[in-house]
Coordinates of N, CA and C in Angstrom, one line a residue:
M1 N -77.4 29.2 127.3 CA -76.7 29.3 126.2 C -77.5 28.1 125.2
I2 N -77.5 29.0 124.3 CA -78.0 28.6 122.9 C -77.0 28.2 121.5
I3 N -76.7 26.8 121.0 CA -75.8 26.9 120.6 C -76.4 25.8 119.0
N4 N -75.5 25.7 118.0 CA -76.1 25.3 116.6 C -75.4 24.0 116.4
L5 N -75.9 23.2 116.4 CA -75.4 21.2 116.9 C -74.6 21.0 114.9
R6 N -74.4 22.2 114.2 CA -74.2 21.6 113.4 C -72.3 22.0 113.1
E7 N -72.5 22.5 113.9 CA -71.0 23.1 114.4 C -70.3 22.5 114.7
F8 N -70.6 21.3 115.9 CA -70.3 20.9 116.3 C -69.9 19.3 116.0
Y9 N -71.6 18.8 115.7 CA -71.7 17.4 115.1 C -71.7 17.5 113.0
P10 N -70.4 16.9 112.7 CA -70.0 16.7 111.6 C -71.6 16.3 110.2
F11 N -72.2 15.3 111.1 CA -73.7 14.9 110.4 C -75.1 15.2 110.8
Y12 N -74.8 16.4 111.8 CA -75.2 17.5 110.8 C -75.2 18.1 109.6
T13 N -76.9 18.1 108.5 CA -76.3 18.4 107.8 C -77.7 20.3 107.5
C14 N -78.1 20.7 108.9 CA -78.8 21.5 108.5 C -78.4 22.3 110.0
D15 N -79.0 23.6 110.0 CA -79.1 24.2 111.5 C -79.4 23.9 113.0
A16 N -79.6 23.5 113.3 CA -80.3 23.0 115.0 C -79.4 23.2 116.2
F17 N -80.8 24.8 116.8 CA -80.3 25.3 117.7 C -81.1 25.0 118.9
I18 N -80.5 24.6 119.8 CA -80.7 24.0 121.5 C -80.5 25.2 123.0
D19 N -80.9 24.9 123.2 CA -80.4 25.9 124.3 C -80.1 25.0 125.1
V20 N -79.3 25.3 125.7 CA -77.8 24.3 127.0 C -77.5 24.9 127.7
P21 N -77.5 24.5 129.5 CA -76.5 25.3 130.2 C -75.4 25.1 129.8
D22 N -75.0 27.1 131.2 CA -74.0 27.8 130.0 C -72.8 26.6 130.6
E23 N -72.9 25.4 131.6 CA -71.1 25.5 132.0 C -70.9 24.5 130.9
I24 N -71.8 23.5 130.3 CA -71.8 22.9 129.1 C -71.2 23.8 127.8
G25 N -72.1 24.3 127.6 CA -72.2 25.1 126.4 C -70.4 26.0 126.6
A26 N -69.8 25.9 127.3 CA -68.5 26.9 128.2 C -67.7 25.4 127.4
V27 N -68.0 24.5 127.7 CA -66.6 22.9 127.5 C -66.9 23.4 126.3
L28 N -68.3 23.1 125.8 CA -68.4 23.0 124.0 C -67.4 23.7 123.4
L29 N -67.9 24.9 124.1 CA -66.9 25.8 122.6 C -65.7 25.9 123.3
E30 N -65.1 25.5 124.7 CA -63.2 25.4 124.5 C -63.0 24.8 123.9
S31 N -64.1 23.1 123.5 CA -63.5 22.3 122.8 C -63.4 22.1 121.4
K32 N -64.5 23.2 120.7 CA -64.4 23.3 119.7 C -62.7 25.2 119.4
R33 N -62.5 25.6 120.1 CA -61.6 26.6 120.1 C -60.4 25.5 120.4
E34 N -60.0 24.0 121.4 CA -58.6 23.9 121.2 C -58.6 22.9 119.6
E35 N -59.4 22.5 119.6 CA -59.5 21.8 117.9 C -59.2 22.4 116.6
N36 N -59.9 24.1 117.1 CA -59.2 24.8 115.8 C -57.5 25.3 115.9
N37 N -57.4 25.1 117.2 CA -56.0 25.7 117.3 C -55.3 24.4 116.7
Y38 N -55.6 23.5 116.7 CA -54.8 21.5 116.9 C -54.7 22.2 115.6
L39 N -55.4 22.0 114.7 CA -55.2 22.1 113.0 C -54.6 22.8 112.3
R40 N -55.0 24.2 113.3 CA -54.3 25.7 112.6 C -52.7 25.0 113.3
R41 N -52.8 24.7 114.3 CA -51.0 24.1 114.1 C -50.4 23.4 113.0
M42 N -51.5 22.0 113.2 CA -51.1 20.7 112.3 C -50.6 21.4 110.8
Y43 N -51.9 22.6 110.3 CA -51.3 23.7 108.9 C -50.1 24.2 109.1
R44 N -50.1 24.9 110.5 CA -48.5 25.2 109.5 C -47.6 24.9 110.3
H45 N -47.2 23.8 110.8 CA -46.4 22.9 110.3 C -46.1 21.6 109.9
K46 N -47.6 22.2 108.4 CA -47.3 21.2 107.6 C -46.8 19.7 107.5
A47 N -48.1 19.2 108.3 CA -48.6 17.5 109.3 C -50.0 17.5 108.4
H48 N -50.5 18.2 107.4 CA -51.7 17.9 106.7 C -52.0 16.1 107.1
Y49 N -50.8 15.5 106.4 CA -51.6 13.8 106.6 C -50.5 13.2 107.5
S50 N -51.9 12.9 107.9 CA -51.5 12.0 109.1 C -52.4 10.4 109.2
L51 N -51.5 9.4 109.0 CA -51.6 8.1 108.7 C -53.0 7.8 110.2
D52 N -52.8 8.4 111.1 CA -53.9 7.7 112.4 C -55.2 9.0 112.3
R53 N -55.9 9.6 111.7 CA -56.6 10.0 111.4 C -57.9 9.9 111.3
G54 N -58.0 8.0 111.2 CA -59.1 7.6 111.0 C -60.3 7.6 110.0
D55 N -59.6 8.2 109.3 CA -60.8 8.4 107.8 C -59.8 6.9 106.7
G56 N -59.3 6.3 107.4 CA -58.9 5.2 106.6 C -57.7 4.6 105.9
I57 N -57.2 6.1 105.5 CA -56.2 6.3 105.1 C -55.3 5.0 105.1
E58 N -54.9 4.9 106.4 CA -54.1 3.9 106.5 C -53.9 2.4 106.0
N59 N -55.8 1.8 106.6 CA -55.9 1.0 106.0 C -55.9 0.6 104.3
S60 N -56.2 1.5 103.7 CA -55.9 1.5 102.1 C -55.3 0.9 101.8
V61 N -54.3 1.4 102.7 CA -52.8 1.5 102.0 C -51.9 0.7 102.8
L62 N -52.2 -0.4 103.2 CA -51.6 -1.6 104.1 C -52.8 -2.7 103.6
F63 N -54.0 -2.1 102.7 CA -54.7 -3.4 102.3 C -54.9 -2.9 100.9
V64 N -54.6 -4.2 99.9 CA -54.8 -3.7 98.8 C -55.1 -5.0 98.2
A65 N -56.3 -5.4 97.8 CA -57.2 -6.3 97.1 C -56.6 -6.5 95.8
M66 N -56.1 -8.0 95.6 CA -55.7 -8.3 95.1 C -57.2 -8.7 93.4
T67 N -56.7 -8.9 92.4 CA -57.4 -9.2 91.4 C -57.2 -11.1 91.5
P68 N -58.5 -12.2 90.5 CA -58.0 -12.7 91.1 C -57.1 -13.4 90.4
D69 N -56.5 -12.3 88.5 CA -55.6 -13.4 88.1 C -54.5 -12.8 89.0
E70 N -54.4 -12.1 89.7 CA -53.3 -12.4 90.5 C -52.6 -12.6 91.9
L71 N -54.3 -13.5 92.5 CA -54.6 -14.2 93.0 C -53.9 -15.3 92.9
Y72 N -54.4 -15.7 91.2 CA -53.8 -17.2 90.5 C -52.4 -17.0 90.6
E73 N -52.0 -16.0 90.4 CA -50.1 -16.1 89.7 C -49.6 -16.4 91.5
R74 N -50.3 -15.7 91.8 CA -49.3 -16.0 93.1 C -49.0 -17.4 93.8
K75 N -50.6 -18.1 94.0 CA -50.9 -19.6 94.2 C -49.7 -20.5 93.0
V76 N -49.4 -20.2 92.0 CA -49.0 -20.9 91.2 C -47.9 -20.9 91.5
T77 N -47.0 -19.6 92.0 CA -45.2 -18.8 92.3 C -45.2 -20.0 93.5
I78 N -46.4 -19.8 94.1 CA -45.7 -20.8 95.8 C -45.7 -21.8 95.2
E79 N -47.0 -22.5 94.6 CA -46.8 -24.2 93.9 C -45.1 -24.8 93.5
Q80 N -45.0 -23.7 92.7 CA -43.7 -23.8 92.3 C -42.2 -23.7 93.1
L81 N -42.8 -22.9 93.8 CA -41.4 -23.1 95.0 C -41.3 -23.8 95.9
Y82 N -42.2 -24.3 96.2 CA -42.8 -25.8 97.1 C -42.3 -26.5 96.1
A83 N -42.5 -26.9 94.9 CA -42.0 -27.9 94.0 C -40.7 -27.8 94.5
A84 N -39.4 -27.0 94.3 CA -38.6 -27.2 94.2 C -37.4 -27.1 95.1
I85 N -38.2 -26.6 96.3 CA -37.2 -26.7 97.3 C -38.1 -28.4 97.7
D86 N -39.0 -29.0 97.1 CA -38.9 -30.6 97.8 C -38.3 -31.1 97.2
T87 N -37.9 -30.9 95.1 CA -36.1 -31.3 95.2 C -34.7 -31.6 95.4
L88 N -34.9 -30.3 97.0 CA -33.6 -30.8 97.5 C -33.4 -32.0 98.5
P89 N -32.0 -32.3 98.7 CA -32.4 -33.0 99.8 C -32.7 -32.3 101.0
D90 N -32.8 -33.8 101.8 CA -33.5 -33.4 102.9 C -32.7 -31.8 103.7
K91 N -31.6 -32.3 104.4 CA -30.8 -30.9 104.6 C -30.8 -29.6 104.5
Q92 N -30.6 -29.8 103.1 CA -30.8 -28.7 102.5 C -32.2 -27.9 102.6
A93 N -32.8 -28.5 102.5 CA -34.6 -28.2 102.3 C -34.7 -27.7 104.2
K94 N -34.3 -28.1 104.7 CA -34.6 -27.6 106.4 C -33.7 -26.9 106.4
R95 N -32.6 -26.6 106.0 CA -31.3 -25.4 105.6 C -33.0 -24.0 105.8
I96 N -33.3 -24.4 103.7 CA -33.9 -23.0 103.3 C -34.9 -22.8 104.4
Y97 N -35.8 -23.9 104.9 CA -37.1 -23.6 105.8 C -36.7 -23.0 106.9
A98 N -35.4 -23.0 107.9 CA -35.2 -22.5 108.7 C -35.0 -20.9 109.0
H99 N -34.2 -20.6 107.4 CA -33.6 -19.4 107.1 C -34.9 -18.2 106.7
F100 N -35.6 -19.1 106.0 CA -36.6 -18.1 104.8 C -37.7 -18.4 106.0
F101 N -38.4 -19.2 106.7 CA -39.6 -19.5 106.9 C -39.3 -19.6 108.3
L102 N -38.9 -19.7 109.1 CA -38.2 -19.6 110.8 C -37.5 -18.1 111.2
D103 N -36.6 -17.3 110.0 CA -36.7 -16.3 110.4 C -35.4 -16.2 110.9
M104 N -34.3 -17.9 111.3 CA -33.8 -18.3 111.7 C -32.5 -17.2 111.0
T105 N -30.8 -16.8 111.9 CA -29.7 -16.9 111.3 C -29.0 -17.7 110.8
K106 N -28.5 -17.8 109.8 CA -27.2 -18.4 109.8 C -26.2 -19.2 110.6
T107 N -26.0 -18.0 111.5 CA -25.6 -18.4 113.3 C -26.0 -19.4 113.2
A108 N -27.5 -19.0 114.1 CA -28.2 -20.0 114.6 C -28.6 -20.8 114.6
I109 N -28.7 -21.3 113.1 CA -28.6 -22.6 112.2 C -27.6 -23.4 112.3
A110 N -26.5 -22.6 112.0 CA -25.0 -23.3 112.4 C -24.8 -23.6 113.7
K111 N -25.2 -22.7 114.9 CA -24.7 -23.5 115.9 C -26.1 -25.1 116.4
A112 N -27.0 -25.0 115.9 CA -28.3 -25.9 115.9 C -27.6 -27.3 115.2
E113 N -27.5 -27.0 114.2 CA -26.4 -28.0 113.2 C -25.2 -28.2 114.1
G114 N -24.2 -27.6 114.5 CA -22.8 -28.2 114.8 C -21.8 -27.5 113.5
V115 N -22.2 -27.3 113.0 CA -21.1 -26.7 111.9 C -20.7 -25.3 111.6
N116 N -19.7 -24.6 110.9 CA -19.6 -23.5 111.3 C -20.4 -22.8 110.1
E117 N -20.7 -21.5 110.1 CA -21.7 -20.5 109.5 C -20.8 -20.2 108.4
S118 N -19.6 -20.9 107.8 CA -19.7 -20.1 106.7 C -19.9 -21.6 105.3
A119 N -20.2 -22.9 106.1 CA -20.7 -24.1 105.8 C -22.0 -23.5 105.3
I120 N -23.2 -22.7 106.3 CA -24.5 -23.3 106.0 C -24.6 -21.9 105.1
R121 N -22.9 -20.5 105.3 CA -24.0 -19.6 104.2 C -23.5 -20.2 103.0
K122 N -22.5 -21.1 102.2 CA -22.4 -21.2 101.0 C -23.5 -22.7 100.6
S123 N -23.6 -23.1 102.3 CA -25.1 -24.4 101.3 C -26.4 -23.2 101.1
L124 N -26.0 -22.4 101.9 CA -27.5 -21.2 101.6 C -27.4 -21.2 99.6
D125 N -26.7 -20.6 99.3 CA -26.6 -20.3 98.3 C -26.5 -20.5 97.4
R126 N -25.9 -21.6 97.2 CA -26.0 -23.2 96.4 C -27.6 -23.3 96.6
V127 N -28.6 -23.8 97.3 CA -29.7 -24.0 97.5 C -30.2 -23.0 96.4
L128 N -29.7 -21.8 96.5 CA -30.6 -20.5 95.9 C -30.7 -20.7 94.4
R129 N -29.6 -20.9 94.1 CA -28.6 -21.5 92.9 C -29.7 -22.5 92.4
D130 N -30.1 -23.6 92.6 CA -30.1 -24.9 92.8 C -31.9 -24.5 92.1
I131 N -33.1 -23.9 93.1 CA -34.1 -23.5 93.2 C -34.0 -22.4 92.0
E132 N -33.3 -21.7 91.8 CA -33.6 -20.5 90.4 C -33.5 -21.4 89.1
I133 N -32.5 -22.5 89.0 CA -32.6 -23.0 88.3 C -33.5 -23.5 87.7
F134 N -33.7 -24.1 88.8 CA -35.1 -25.6 88.9 C -36.3 -24.4 88.3
L135 N -36.4 -23.1 89.0 CA -37.7 -22.4 88.1 C -37.3 -21.9 87.1
K136 N -36.7 -21.8 86.6 CA -36.3 -21.3 85.0 C -36.8 -22.6 84.0
K137 N -36.2 -23.4 84.1 CA -36.9 -24.7 83.8 C -38.2 -25.0 83.7
M138 N -38.4 -24.9 84.8 CA -40.2 -24.6 85.0 C -40.7 -24.3 83.9
L139 N -40.5 -22.6 83.5 CA -41.0 -21.3 83.0 C -40.7 -22.0 81.2

């Protein structure tokens, strides 16, 4: 059986005919038919855009290169945030760290400190207001 490699391999830019055994030719033709059927079903069901196609769409969506200005702005913002947290009393700083950096729930923080959850909630609200005021003064 004679096949054209350009039909099976996308990197072939011109026709390349080779003679293959009938069994291999049958397997290649069957896989080509299955691929065409898959593409037809995908088109029919309007599933044109799949993120796992392997063409880099998903990676380009997830990885956004930042400009030097954006990197500098992020660095300054993080430094200002840490400066604001440094001005807090030790107990409040630990609560902020536990809730926002360690992803602990308010209930878990309350249980660890042996206090009521409402006390933690009020404390975190107060701390966030204090940080907001601190950051507004810096600007």
